PDB file of C-alpha atoms in Angstrom:
ATOM      1  CA  MET A   1      -7.419 -23.337 -14.499  1.00 65.00           C
ATOM      2  CA  ALA A   2      -5.938 -19.771 -15.154  1.00 79.00           C
ATOM      3  CA  THR A   3      -2.968 -19.145 -12.733  1.00 94.00           C
ATOM      4  CA  ASP A   4      -2.010 -15.919 -11.183  1.00 98.00           C
ATOM      5  CA  LEU A   5       1.251 -14.919  -9.511  1.00 98.00           C
ATOM      6  CA  VAL A   6       1.507 -12.722  -6.458  1.00 98.00           C
ATOM      7  CA  THR A   7       4.526 -11.011  -5.180  1.00 98.00           C
ATOM      8  CA  GLY A   8       4.722  -9.917  -1.587  1.00 97.00           C
ATOM      9  CA  ALA A   9       2.044 -12.542  -0.759  1.00 97.00           C
ATOM     10  CA  SER A  10       3.352 -12.998   2.794  1.00 96.00           C
ATOM     11  CA  GLY A  11       2.524  -9.262   3.610  1.00 96.00           C
ATOM     12  CA  PHE A  12      -0.611  -7.413   4.710  1.00 97.00           C
ATOM     13  CA  ILE A  13      -2.093  -6.533   1.382  1.00 98.00           C
ATOM     14  CA  GLY A  14      -0.457  -9.395  -0.547  1.00 98.00           C
ATOM     15  CA  SER A  15      -2.220 -12.021   1.606  1.00 98.00           C
ATOM     16  CA  HIS A  16      -5.568 -10.635   1.134  1.00 98.00           C
ATOM     17  CA  VAL A  17      -5.014 -10.491  -2.589  1.00 98.00           C
ATOM     18  CA  VAL A  18      -4.215 -14.370  -2.510  1.00 98.00           C
ATOM     19  CA  ASP A  19      -7.436 -14.922  -0.612  1.00 98.00           C
ATOM     20  CA  HIS A  20      -9.470 -12.983  -2.876  1.00 98.00           C
ATOM     21  CA  LEU A  21      -8.137 -14.901  -6.021  1.00 97.00           C
ATOM     22  CA  LEU A  22      -8.719 -18.218  -4.492  1.00 97.00           C
ATOM     23  CA  SER A  23     -12.087 -17.103  -3.545  1.00 97.00           C
ATOM     24  CA  ARG A  24     -12.929 -16.348  -7.394  1.00 96.00           C
ATOM     25  CA  GLY A  25     -11.611 -19.746  -8.373  1.00 95.00           C
ATOM     26  CA  ARG A  26      -8.089 -18.761  -9.514  1.00 96.00           C
ATOM     27  CA  SER A  27      -5.254 -20.835  -9.184  1.00 97.00           C
ATOM     28  CA  VAL A  28      -2.420 -18.967  -7.445  1.00 98.00           C
ATOM     29  CA  ARG A  29       1.420 -19.209  -7.243  1.00 98.00           C
ATOM     30  CA  VAL A  30       3.257 -16.878  -4.758  1.00 98.00           C
ATOM     31  CA  LEU A  31       6.770 -15.559  -5.088  1.00 97.00           C
ATOM     32  CA  LEU A  32       8.598 -15.223  -1.844  1.00 96.00           C
ATOM     33  CA  ARG A  33      11.946 -14.500  -0.130  1.00 93.00           C
ATOM     34  CA  PRO A  34      13.406 -17.461   1.558  1.00 93.00           C
ATOM     35  CA  ALA A  35      12.625 -16.246   4.945  1.00 92.00           C
ATOM     36  CA  SER A  36       9.268 -14.947   4.349  1.00 94.00           C
ATOM     37  CA  SER A  37       6.522 -16.116   6.623  1.00 93.00           C
ATOM     38  CA  LEU A  38       3.526 -18.376   5.506  1.00 95.00           C
ATOM     39  CA  GLN A  39       1.462 -17.035   8.578  1.00 95.00           C
ATOM     40  CA  TRP A  40      -1.316 -15.594   6.399  1.00 96.00           C
ATOM     41  CA  LEU A  41      -1.356 -18.089   3.501  1.00 97.00           C
ATOM     42  CA  PRO A  42      -3.188 -21.095   2.962  1.00 95.00           C
ATOM     43  CA  ALA A  43      -0.149 -23.153   2.077  1.00 92.00           C
ATOM     44  CA  ASP A  44      -2.244 -26.169   1.244  1.00 94.00           C
ATOM     45  CA  HIS A  45      -4.026 -24.228  -1.622  1.00 97.00           C
ATOM     46  CA  ILE A  46      -1.286 -22.274  -3.443  1.00 98.00           C
ATOM     47  CA  GLU A  47       2.007 -22.861  -5.070  1.00 97.00           C
ATOM     48  CA  VAL A  48       5.093 -21.421  -3.325  1.00 97.00           C
ATOM     49  CA  ILE A  49       8.292 -20.469  -5.092  1.00 97.00           C
ATOM     50  CA  ARG A  50      11.144 -18.864  -2.915  1.00 97.00           C
ATOM     51  CA  LEU A  51      13.801 -16.886  -4.667  1.00 95.00           C
ATOM     52  CA  ALA A  52      16.796 -15.372  -2.569  1.00 92.00           C
ATOM     53  CA  ALA A  53      17.425 -13.109  -5.662  1.00 92.00           C
ATOM     54  CA  TRP A  54      15.312 -11.623  -8.331  1.00 94.00           C
ATOM     55  CA  GLY A  55      17.433 -12.798 -11.405  1.00 93.00           C
ATOM     56  CA  ILE A  56      15.628 -12.558 -14.698  1.00 95.00           C
ATOM     57  CA  ASP A  57      16.366 -16.043 -15.632  1.00 95.00           C
ATOM     58  CA  SER A  58      14.909 -17.525 -12.358  1.00 96.00           C
ATOM     59  CA  LEU A  59      11.995 -15.083 -12.495  1.00 97.00           C
ATOM     60  CA  THR A  60      11.155 -16.245 -16.058  1.00 96.00           C
ATOM     61  CA  SER A  61      11.052 -19.867 -14.831  1.00 95.00           C
ATOM     62  CA  ALA A  62       8.810 -18.762 -11.897  1.00 96.00           C
ATOM     63  CA  LEU A  63       6.331 -16.986 -14.313  1.00 96.00           C
ATOM     64  CA  ALA A  64       5.898 -20.199 -16.596  1.00 95.00           C
ATOM     65  CA  GLY A  65       2.304 -20.585 -17.422  1.00 94.00           C
ATOM     66  CA  ILE A  66       1.118 -17.380 -15.528  1.00 97.00           C
ATOM     67  CA  ASP A  67      -1.894 -15.384 -16.854  1.00 95.00           C
ATOM     68  CA  ARG A  68      -1.808 -12.384 -14.535  1.00 97.00           C
ATOM     69  CA  VAL A  69       0.929 -10.837 -12.128  1.00 98.00           C
ATOM     70  CA  TYR A  70      -0.022  -9.088  -9.018  1.00 98.00           C
ATOM     71  CA  HIS A  71       3.013  -7.190  -8.105  1.00 98.00           C
ATOM     72  CA  VAL A  72       2.416  -6.244  -4.358  1.00 98.00           C
ATOM     73  CA  ALA A  73       5.928  -6.706  -3.124  1.00 97.00           C
ATOM     74  CA  GLY A  74       7.265  -3.420  -1.549  1.00 93.00           C
ATOM     75  CA  THR A  75       8.832  -2.007   1.565  1.00 91.00           C
ATOM     76  CA  THR A  76       7.810   1.032   3.616  1.00 87.00           C
ATOM     77  CA  HIS A  77      11.031   1.027   5.760  1.00 83.00           C
ATOM     78  CA  ALA A  78      14.436   1.183   4.585  1.00 84.00           C
ATOM     79  CA  ALA A  79      17.630   2.546   5.769  1.00 79.00           C
ATOM     80  CA  ASN A  80      18.408   4.874   2.951  1.00 85.00           C
ATOM     81  CA  ARG A  81      17.052   6.168  -0.509  1.00 90.00           C
ATOM     82  CA  ALA A  82      19.103   3.678  -2.300  1.00 94.00           C
ATOM     83  CA  ALA A  83      17.554   0.713  -0.507  1.00 92.00           C
ATOM     84  CA  PHE A  84      14.103   1.989  -1.498  1.00 95.00           C
ATOM     85  CA  PHE A  85      15.113   2.331  -5.177  1.00 96.00           C
ATOM     86  CA  ALA A  86      16.664  -1.083  -5.148  1.00 95.00           C
ATOM     87  CA  PHE A  87      13.655  -2.761  -3.800  1.00 94.00           C
ATOM     88  CA  HIS A  88      10.994  -0.832  -5.825  1.00 97.00           C
ATOM     89  CA  VAL A  89      12.856  -0.061  -9.071  1.00 97.00           C
ATOM     90  CA  ASP A  90      15.254  -2.614  -9.745  1.00 96.00           C
ATOM     91  CA  GLY A  91      12.939  -5.548  -8.544  1.00 95.00           C
ATOM     92  CA  THR A  92      10.118  -4.321 -10.787  1.00 98.00           C
ATOM     93  CA  LYS A  93      12.381  -3.882 -13.644  1.00 97.00           C
ATOM     94  CA  SER A  94      13.521  -7.631 -13.409  1.00 97.00           C
ATOM     95  CA  LEU A  95      10.047  -8.774 -12.943  1.00 98.00           C
ATOM     96  CA  LEU A  96       8.578  -7.009 -15.797  1.00 98.00           C
ATOM     97  CA  GLU A  97      11.698  -8.124 -18.270  1.00 97.00           C
ATOM     98  CA  ALA A  98      10.800 -11.679 -17.136  1.00 97.00           C
ATOM     99  CA  CYS A  99       7.114 -11.168 -17.952  1.00 97.00           C
ATOM    100  CA  ARG A 100       8.114 -10.049 -21.312  1.00 96.00           C
ATOM    101  CA  ARG A 101      10.367 -12.810 -22.005  1.00 94.00           C
ATOM    102  CA  GLY A 102       8.007 -15.412 -20.770  1.00 90.00           C
ATOM    103  CA  GLY A 103       5.262 -14.540 -23.103  1.00 86.00           C
ATOM    104  CA  THR A 104       2.127 -15.886 -21.445  1.00 91.00           C
ATOM    105  CA  VAL A 105       1.463 -12.978 -18.977  1.00 95.00           C
ATOM    106  CA  GLY A 106      -1.696 -11.160 -19.990  1.00 93.00           C
ATOM    107  CA  ARG A 107      -1.817  -8.482 -17.457  1.00 97.00           C
ATOM    108  CA  VAL A 108       0.426  -6.807 -14.614  1.00 98.00           C
ATOM    109  CA  ILE A 109      -1.089  -5.053 -11.952  1.00 98.00           C
ATOM    110  CA  VAL A 110       1.491  -2.914 -10.156  1.00 98.00           C
ATOM    111  CA  PHE A 111       0.731  -1.732  -6.570  1.00 98.00           C
ATOM    112  CA  SER A 112       2.058   1.715  -6.241  1.00 98.00           C
ATOM    113  CA  SER A 113       1.016   4.388  -3.618  1.00 98.00           C
ATOM    114  CA  LEU A 114      -0.639   7.884  -3.269  1.00 98.00           C
ATOM    115  CA  ALA A 115       2.967   8.580  -1.832  1.00 97.00           C
ATOM    116  CA  ALA A 116       4.203   8.574  -5.621  1.00 98.00           C
ATOM    117  CA  ALA A 117       1.806  11.372  -6.315  1.00 98.00           C
ATOM    118  CA  GLY A 118       2.497  13.070  -3.115  1.00 98.00           C
ATOM    119  CA  PRO A 119       0.306  15.251  -0.806  1.00 97.00           C
ATOM    120  CA  SER A 120      -2.198  17.668  -2.168  1.00 97.00           C
ATOM    121  CA  PRO A 121      -0.958  21.285  -1.960  1.00 95.00           C
ATOM    122  CA  THR A 122      -4.507  22.761  -1.369  1.00 95.00           C
ATOM    123  CA  GLY A 123      -6.403  19.867   0.282  1.00 94.00           C
ATOM    124  CA  ARG A 124      -8.306  19.207  -2.891  1.00 97.00           C
ATOM    125  CA  PRO A 125      -8.232  15.325  -3.442  1.00 98.00           C
ATOM    126  CA  LEU A 126      -5.718  14.570  -6.131  1.00 98.00           C
ATOM    127  CA  HIS A 127      -6.643  13.295  -9.450  1.00 98.00           C
ATOM    128  CA  GLU A 128      -4.374  11.117 -11.674  1.00 98.00           C
ATOM    129  CA  THR A 129      -3.809  13.987 -14.170  1.00 97.00           C
ATOM    130  CA  ASP A 130      -2.397  16.143 -11.359  1.00 98.00           C
ATOM    131  CA  PRO A 131       1.556  16.449 -11.650  1.00 98.00           C
ATOM    132  CA  PRO A 132       3.183  14.075  -9.036  1.00 98.00           C
ATOM    133  CA  GLY A 133       5.241  15.565  -6.326  1.00 97.00           C
ATOM    134  CA  PRO A 134       6.554  12.909  -3.861  1.00 97.00           C
ATOM    135  CA  VAL A 135       8.106  14.166  -0.760  1.00 95.00           C
ATOM    136  CA  SER A 136       9.800  11.057   0.838  1.00 94.00           C
ATOM    137  CA  TRP A 137      12.282   8.410  -0.412  1.00 94.00           C
ATOM    138  CA  TYR A 138       9.508   5.932  -0.427  1.00 95.00           C
ATOM    139  CA  GLY A 139       7.308   8.132  -2.588  1.00 97.00           C
ATOM    140  CA  GLN A 140      10.040   8.889  -4.928  1.00 97.00           C
ATOM    141  CA  SER A 141      10.901   5.236  -5.458  1.00 98.00           C
ATOM    142  CA  LYS A 142       7.342   4.291  -5.983  1.00 98.00           C
ATOM    143  CA  LEU A 143       6.867   7.181  -8.653  1.00 98.00           C
ATOM    144  CA  ALA A 144      10.162   5.626 -10.356  1.00 98.00           C
ATOM    145  CA  GLN A 145       8.612   2.165 -10.228  1.00 98.00           C
ATOM    146  CA  GLU A 146       5.642   3.545 -11.934  1.00 98.00           C
ATOM    147  CA  GLU A 147       7.937   5.117 -14.737  1.00 98.00           C
ATOM    148  CA  VAL A 148       9.815   1.647 -15.140  1.00 98.00           C
ATOM    149  CA  ALA A 149       6.171  -0.113 -15.421  1.00 98.00           C
ATOM    150  CA  LEU A 150       5.062   2.392 -17.939  1.00 98.00           C
ATOM    151  CA  SER A 151       8.158   1.990 -19.986  1.00 98.00           C
ATOM    152  CA  TYR A 152       6.846  -1.728 -20.672  1.00 98.00           C
ATOM    153  CA  ALA A 153       3.372  -0.665 -21.415  1.00 97.00           C
ATOM    154  CA  ASP A 154       3.733  -1.257 -25.286  1.00 96.00           C
ATOM    155  CA  THR A 155       4.587  -4.764 -24.815  1.00 96.00           C
ATOM    156  CA  LEU A 156       2.834  -5.743 -21.665  1.00 97.00           C
ATOM    157  CA  SER A 157      -0.633  -4.750 -20.465  1.00 97.00           C
ATOM    158  CA  ILE A 158       0.261  -2.767 -17.521  1.00 98.00           C
ATOM    159  CA  VAL A 159      -2.159  -1.387 -14.762  1.00 98.00           C
ATOM    160  CA  ILE A 160      -0.817   0.691 -11.786  1.00 98.00           C
ATOM    161  CA  LEU A 161      -2.875   1.209  -8.688  1.00 98.00           C
ATOM    162  CA  ARG A 162      -2.266   4.009  -6.074  1.00 98.00           C
ATOM    163  CA  PRO A 163      -4.062   3.268  -2.755  1.00 98.00           C
ATOM    164  CA  PRO A 164      -3.707   5.835  -0.043  1.00 97.00           C
ATOM    165  CA  ALA A 165      -3.271   4.835   3.651  1.00 95.00           C
ATOM    166  CA  VAL A 166      -4.566   0.944   3.736  1.00 97.00           C
ATOM    167  CA  TYR A 167      -5.810  -0.462   7.003  1.00 97.00           C
ATOM    168  CA  GLY A 168      -7.533  -3.704   8.039  1.00 97.00           C
ATOM    169  CA  PRO A 169      -6.991  -7.062   9.460  1.00 97.00           C
ATOM    170  CA  ARG A 170      -3.220  -8.237   9.563  1.00 96.00           C
ATOM    171  CA  ASP A 171      -1.884  -4.738   9.507  1.00 94.00           C
ATOM    172  CA  ARG A 172       0.863  -3.774  11.592  1.00 89.00           C
ATOM    173  CA  ASP A 173       1.631  -0.106  10.699  1.00 86.00           C
ATOM    174  CA  PHE A 174      -1.758   1.255  12.014  1.00 88.00           C
ATOM    175  CA  LEU A 175      -1.741  -0.844  15.124  1.00 89.00           C
ATOM    176  CA  PRO A 176       0.421   1.576  17.381  1.00 86.00           C
ATOM    177  CA  LEU A 177      -1.945   4.363  16.420  1.00 87.00           C
ATOM    178  CA  PHE A 178      -4.981   2.152  17.571  1.00 90.00           C
ATOM    179  CA  GLN A 179      -3.304   1.308  20.792  1.00 90.00           C
ATOM    180  CA  VAL A 180      -2.673   5.108  21.766  1.00 89.00           C
ATOM    181  CA  ALA A 181      -6.167   5.992  20.773  1.00 92.00           C
ATOM    182  CA  ARG A 182      -7.244   3.355  23.274  1.00 92.00           C
ATOM    183  CA  ARG A 183      -5.646   5.434  25.977  1.00 91.00           C
ATOM    184  CA  GLY A 184      -7.674   8.574  24.721  1.00 94.00           C
ATOM    185  CA  LEU A 185      -5.086  10.285  22.548  1.00 89.00           C
ATOM    186  CA  LEU A 186      -4.249  10.750  18.852  1.00 88.00           C
ATOM    187  CA  PRO A 187      -1.188  12.544  17.945  1.00 83.00           C
ATOM    188  CA  ALA A 188      -1.612  14.073  14.499  1.00 80.00           C
ATOM    189  CA  PRO A 189      -0.812  17.209  12.520  1.00 74.00           C
ATOM    190  CA  ALA A 190      -2.708  20.139  13.890  1.00 68.00           C
ATOM    191  CA  HIS A 191      -4.736  20.541  10.370  1.00 78.00           C
ATOM    192  CA  GLY A 192      -5.040  17.971   7.753  1.00 88.00           C
ATOM    193  CA  THR A 193      -7.149  15.460   5.790  1.00 94.00           C
ATOM    194  CA  GLN A 194      -6.574  11.803   4.854  1.00 95.00           C
ATOM    195  CA  SER A 195      -7.943   9.583   2.521  1.00 97.00           C
ATOM    196  CA  PHE A 196      -8.069   5.853   3.805  1.00 95.00           C
ATOM    197  CA  THR A 197      -9.074   2.645   2.074  1.00 96.00           C
ATOM    198  CA  HIS A 198      -9.984  -0.719   3.731  1.00 97.00           C
ATOM    199  CA  VAL A 199      -7.666  -3.487   2.526  1.00 98.00           C
ATOM    200  CA  GLY A 200     -10.950  -5.271   1.297  1.00 97.00           C
ATOM    201  CA  ASP A 201     -11.608  -2.445  -1.061  1.00 97.00           C
ATOM    202  CA  VAL A 202      -7.966  -2.339  -2.188  1.00 98.00           C
ATOM    203  CA  VAL A 203      -8.205  -5.959  -3.101  1.00 98.00           C
ATOM    204  CA  ALA A 204     -11.533  -5.452  -4.903  1.00 97.00           C
ATOM    205  CA  GLY A 205      -9.836  -2.558  -6.948  1.00 97.00           C
ATOM    206  CA  ALA A 206      -7.033  -5.176  -7.962  1.00 97.00           C
ATOM    207  CA  TRP A 207      -9.501  -7.792  -9.041  1.00 97.00           C
ATOM    208  CA  ALA A 208     -11.197  -5.194 -11.142  1.00 96.00           C
ATOM    209  CA  ALA A 209      -7.944  -4.106 -12.598  1.00 97.00           C
ATOM    210  CA  GLY A 210      -7.268  -7.782 -13.687  1.00 95.00           C
ATOM    211  CA  GLN A 211     -10.636  -7.938 -15.381  1.00 90.00           C
ATOM    212  CA  GLY A 212     -11.890  -6.886 -18.934  1.00 81.00           C
ATOM    213  CA  VAL A 213     -10.306  -4.464 -21.338  1.00 84.00           C
ATOM    214  CA  VAL A 214      -8.758  -1.620 -19.883  1.00 90.00           C
ATOM    215  CA  PRO A 215      -6.033   0.798 -21.446  1.00 89.00           C
ATOM    216  CA  SER A 216      -2.293  -0.524 -20.751  1.00 96.00           C
ATOM    217  CA  GLY A 217      -0.509   2.070 -18.728  1.00 97.00           C
ATOM    218  CA  GLY A 218      -3.469   3.310 -16.530  1.00 97.00           C
ATOM    219  CA  VAL A 219      -2.878   4.799 -13.355  1.00 98.00           C
ATOM    220  CA  TYR A 220      -5.780   4.795 -10.734  1.00 98.00           C
ATOM    221  CA  PHE A 221      -6.297   5.881  -7.351  1.00 98.00           C
ATOM    222  CA  ILE A 222      -8.096   3.042  -5.336  1.00 98.00           C
ATOM    223  CA  SER A 223      -9.730   5.146  -2.341  1.00 97.00           C
ATOM    224  CA  SER A 224     -12.791   5.680  -0.433  1.00 94.00           C
ATOM    225  CA  ARG A 225     -14.595   8.694  -1.306  1.00 94.00           C
ATOM    226  CA  GLU A 226     -14.450   9.972   2.278  1.00 94.00           C
ATOM    227  CA  VAL A 227     -12.007  12.642   3.033  1.00 93.00           C
ATOM    228  CA  ILE A 228     -11.437  12.530   6.758  1.00 94.00           C
ATOM    229  CA  THR A 229      -9.938  15.235   9.107  1.00 94.00           C
ATOM    230  CA  TRP A 230      -8.023  13.833  12.094  1.00 91.00           C
ATOM    231  CA  GLN A 231     -10.810  14.984  14.258  1.00 92.00           C
ATOM    232  CA  GLY A 232     -13.170  12.899  12.210  1.00 94.00           C
ATOM    233  CA  LEU A 233     -10.968   9.863  12.794  1.00 94.00           C
ATOM    234  CA  ALA A 234     -10.730  10.534  16.512  1.00 94.00           C
ATOM    235  CA  GLN A 235     -14.696  10.384  16.599  1.00 95.00           C
ATOM    236  CA  VAL A 236     -14.819   7.125  14.482  1.00 95.00           C
ATOM    237  CA  LEU A 237     -12.063   5.517  16.771  1.00 95.00           C
ATOM    238  CA  GLY A 238     -13.722   6.812  19.907  1.00 95.00           C
ATOM    239  CA  LYS A 239     -17.015   5.269  19.012  1.00 95.00           C
ATOM    240  CA  GLU A 240     -15.396   1.929  18.312  1.00 93.00           C
ATOM    241  CA  LEU A 241     -13.242   1.978  21.406  1.00 94.00           C
ATOM    242  CA  GLY A 242     -15.956   3.169  23.835  1.00 93.00           C
ATOM    243  CA  ARG A 243     -14.308   6.341  24.852  1.00 93.00           C
ATOM    244  CA  THR A 244     -13.424   9.992  24.033  1.00 94.00           C
ATOM    245  CA  ILE A 245     -10.257  10.410  22.106  1.00 94.00           C
ATOM    246  CA  ARG A 246      -8.495  13.924  22.143  1.00 92.00           C
ATOM    247  CA  VAL A 247      -6.402  14.966  19.151  1.00 90.00           C
ATOM    248  CA  ILE A 248      -3.196  16.173  20.192  1.00 85.00           C
ATOM    249  CA  PRO A 249      -1.493  18.627  17.572  1.00 82.00           C
ATOM    250  CA  VAL A 250       1.974  17.851  16.765  1.00 76.00           C
ATOM    251  CA  PRO A 251       3.697  21.139  15.176  1.00 67.00           C
ATOM    252  CA  ARG A 252       5.707  20.888  12.148  1.00 61.00           C
ATOM    253  CA  MET A 253       8.802  22.006  13.993  1.00 53.00           C
ATOM    254  CA  ALA A 254       8.659  19.119  16.292  1.00 51.00           C
ATOM    255  CA  LEU A 255       8.078  16.552  13.495  1.00 55.00           C
ATOM    256  CA  SER A 256      11.167  18.137  11.810  1.00 52.00           C
ATOM    257  CA  ALA A 257      13.275  17.473  14.978  1.00 47.00           C
ATOM    258  CA  ILE A 258      11.906  13.976  15.376  1.00 48.00           C
ATOM    259  CA  GLY A 259      12.862  13.241  11.607  1.00 47.00           C
ATOM    260  CA  TRP A 260      16.369  14.506  12.106  1.00 46.00           C
ATOM    261  CA  ALA A 261      16.981  12.364  15.151  1.00 45.00           C
ATOM    262  CA  SER A 262      15.589   9.329  13.368  1.00 47.00           C
ATOM    263  CA  ARG A 263      17.912   9.847  10.635  1.00 50.00           C
ATOM    264  CA  ALA A 264      20.900  10.286  12.886  1.00 44.00           C
ATOM    265  CA  LEU A 265      19.721   6.908  14.631  1.00 41.00           C
ATOM    266  CA  GLU A 266      19.594   5.155  11.416  1.00 46.00           C
ATOM    267  CA  ARG A 267      23.012   6.011  10.339  1.00 50.00           C
ATOM    268  CA  LEU A 268      24.426   4.837  13.702  1.00 47.00           C
ATOM    269  CA  THR A 269      22.548   1.521  13.692  1.00 43.00           C
ATOM    270  CA  GLY A 270      22.459   0.942   9.965  1.00 49.00           C
ATOM    271  CA  THR A 271      18.840   0.000  10.349  1.00 46.00           C
ATOM    272  CA  SER A 272      15.310   1.439   9.659  1.00 44.00           C
ATOM    273  CA  ILE A 273      12.917   2.356  12.596  1.00 44.00           C
ATOM    274  CA  PRO A 274       9.189   2.447  12.368  1.00 48.00           C
ATOM    275  CA  LEU A 275       8.802   6.226  13.009  1.00 53.00           C
ATOM    276  CA  ASP A 276      11.603   6.872  10.568  1.00 59.00           C
ATOM    277  CA  ARG A 277      12.740  10.176   8.911  1.00 64.00           C
ATOM    278  CA  ASN A 278      10.820   9.000   5.793  1.00 70.00           C
ATOM    279  CA  LYS A 279       7.435   8.712   7.549  1.00 73.00           C
ATOM    280  CA  ILE A 280       8.100  12.072   9.527  1.00 74.00           C
ATOM    281  CA  MET A 281       8.761  13.619   6.066  1.00 77.00           C
ATOM    282  CA  GLU A 282       5.274  12.708   4.854  1.00 83.00           C
ATOM    283  CA  ALA A 283       3.579  13.705   8.049  1.00 77.00           C
ATOM    284  CA  ARG A 284       4.745  17.415   7.724  1.00 81.00           C
ATOM    285  CA  PHE A 285       2.326  17.807   4.946  1.00 90.00           C
ATOM    286  CA  PRO A 286      -1.287  17.995   6.186  1.00 90.00           C
ATOM    287  CA  HIS A 287      -3.490  16.899   3.093  1.00 94.00           C
ATOM    288  CA  TRP A 288      -2.994  13.338   1.639  1.00 96.00           C
ATOM    289  CA  VAL A 289      -6.231  12.902  -0.245  1.00 98.00           C
ATOM    290  CA  CYS A 290      -7.231  11.439  -3.759  1.00 98.00           C
ATOM    291  CA  TRP A 291     -10.166  10.891  -5.545  1.00 97.00           C
ATOM    292  CA  PRO A 292     -11.271   7.334  -7.205  1.00 97.00           C
ATOM    293  CA  SER A 293     -13.473   8.554 -10.070  1.00 97.00           C
ATOM    294  CA  LYS A 294     -11.214   7.253 -12.675  1.00 97.00           C
ATOM    295  CA  ALA A 295     -11.170   4.018 -11.135  1.00 97.00           C
ATOM    296  CA  GLU A 296     -14.894   3.927 -10.719  1.00 96.00           C
ATOM    297  CA  ARG A 297     -15.221   5.045 -14.418  1.00 96.00           C
ATOM    298  CA  GLU A 298     -12.898   2.735 -16.041  1.00 96.00           C
ATOM    299  CA  LEU A 299     -12.388  -0.162 -13.756  1.00 96.00           C
ATOM    300  CA  GLY A 300     -16.001  -0.385 -12.228  1.00 95.00           C
ATOM    301  CA  PHE A 301     -14.210  -0.071  -8.910  1.00 95.00           C
ATOM    302  CA  CYS A 302     -16.833   0.707  -6.149  1.00 92.00           C
ATOM    303  CA  PRO A 303     -15.591   0.848  -2.393  1.00 92.00           C
ATOM    304  CA  ALA A 304     -17.809  -1.018  -0.197  1.00 92.00           C
ATOM    305  CA  LEU A 305     -16.911  -0.080   3.323  1.00 92.00           C
ATOM    306  CA  ASP A 306     -17.156   3.427   4.849  1.00 93.00           C
ATOM    307  CA  LEU A 307     -14.362   4.269   7.399  1.00 95.00           C
ATOM    308  CA  SER A 308     -16.712   3.615  10.397  1.00 95.00           C
ATOM    309  CA  GLU A 309     -17.757  -0.039   9.422  1.00 96.00           C
ATOM    310  CA  GLY A 310     -13.939  -0.731   8.351  1.00 96.00           C
ATOM    311  CA  ILE A 311     -12.670   0.652  11.453  1.00 96.00           C
ATOM    312  CA  ALA A 312     -15.118  -1.590  13.587  1.00 96.00           C
ATOM    313  CA  ARG A 313     -13.865  -4.576  11.549  1.00 96.00           C
ATOM    314  CA  THR A 314     -10.286  -3.830  12.217  1.00 96.00           C
ATOM    315  CA  ILE A 315     -10.604  -3.218  15.952  1.00 95.00           C
ATOM    316  CA  GLY A 316     -12.571  -6.617  16.266  1.00 96.00           C
ATOM    317  CA  TRP A 317      -9.745  -8.463  14.537  1.00 96.00           C
ATOM    318  CA  TYR A 318      -7.268  -6.659  16.872  1.00 95.00           C
ATOM    319  CA  ARG A 319      -9.207  -7.472  19.851  1.00 95.00           C
ATOM    320  CA  GLU A 320      -9.647 -11.222  18.860  1.00 96.00           C
ATOM    321  CA  ARG A 321      -5.950 -11.559  18.875  1.00 93.00           C
ATOM    322  CA  GLY A 322      -5.302  -9.782  22.121  1.00 94.00           C
ATOM    323  CA  ALA A 323      -3.610  -6.677  20.437  1.00 91.00           C
ATOM    324  CA  LEU A 324      -6.087  -4.148  21.784  1.00 89.00           C
TER     325      LEU A 324
END
C-alpha cells in the first residue's frame, strides 16, 4: 500500500488531510513535534513519528518509503519576522532536501496561502500570474517558502497550493468571530471583499494536486468562486445563527493603532497574541480575493460547498461542542 506523509497533521487543516487520505485507502505517516496533540488524529490507523528538530538526517529516515508528502505544517502566529521565516523557510528547505536525498518521494504538495500573493489592489480576484505583494511577515515568509519549494522543482515534483481564509470544523481562528456574531455584531473593514474556502474543499484540492500528471512548480489558488462582502458574510451568519447581525466598520486608523499596541505588547512579553500586528497589517487592506480557474483547469479541482452550506456545517460543529 502506498504511504503518504503529512506534516502539521495535528492542526486544523492537517488533520483533515489525514482523514481524507485514509478515506481514499492510503497508508498515512504523520510527522509531529514532541508536544503535538493527537486530539483530531486516528492514532490507531496512522504511523506517528515525533521529531524535536528537523535535521536532514532524521527527516530522511522519517521519509523512508514515502510516496507523497503533504507539507501542511505552518504557523499563523509568531513573535517576530525571524520566527515566521525560521518556521516556513528553514523547515521547508530541510524537508525538501531530505525528500531529494531519500529518492522515493514522487510528489510534494506544499501548503502556502493567499497571504503570499497579498491583497488585491483593485478588488479584482487575483490570478496566479499577478505579481505577489505580501503585506505581513506571515505572507512574506510564505512567499519565501514558495521560492524555496520552486528551487527544488527540477529534482522533485512540487505543487504549491494557496488557499485564502479557511474555515470549518476544528478551526480555532474563526471561532471568536462566530462568537461575536452570535451577539449581533461583526467588526470588519468598512469596505472590502474576501475569498473563503471550506476545509473540505481545501483537502479535495490537495488530493487533486497529488493525483495525475501536473507540471512541477505549479502554483494554484484553491478557493471558492464566491467573492463575499462583509455585509454578505453578516447575512449568511445571521441566517444560520438566527438573528440580525450588524457590521461595525473599523477605520484603518484604528487598525493601525491596534497594530502598534500589539507589537509593543509582543516585545514586552516575548510572545505572540491572537490579534497580533501581523493580522492587523493584513486587515488594513480591504480586498483578499482570488480565482480558482487554474486549479479547476489543471487539477480538476471543483469546490463543492458554497459559503452558506459551509457556514451551517461549521456552526453545527461548534454548537455540538458547546463553543457557540
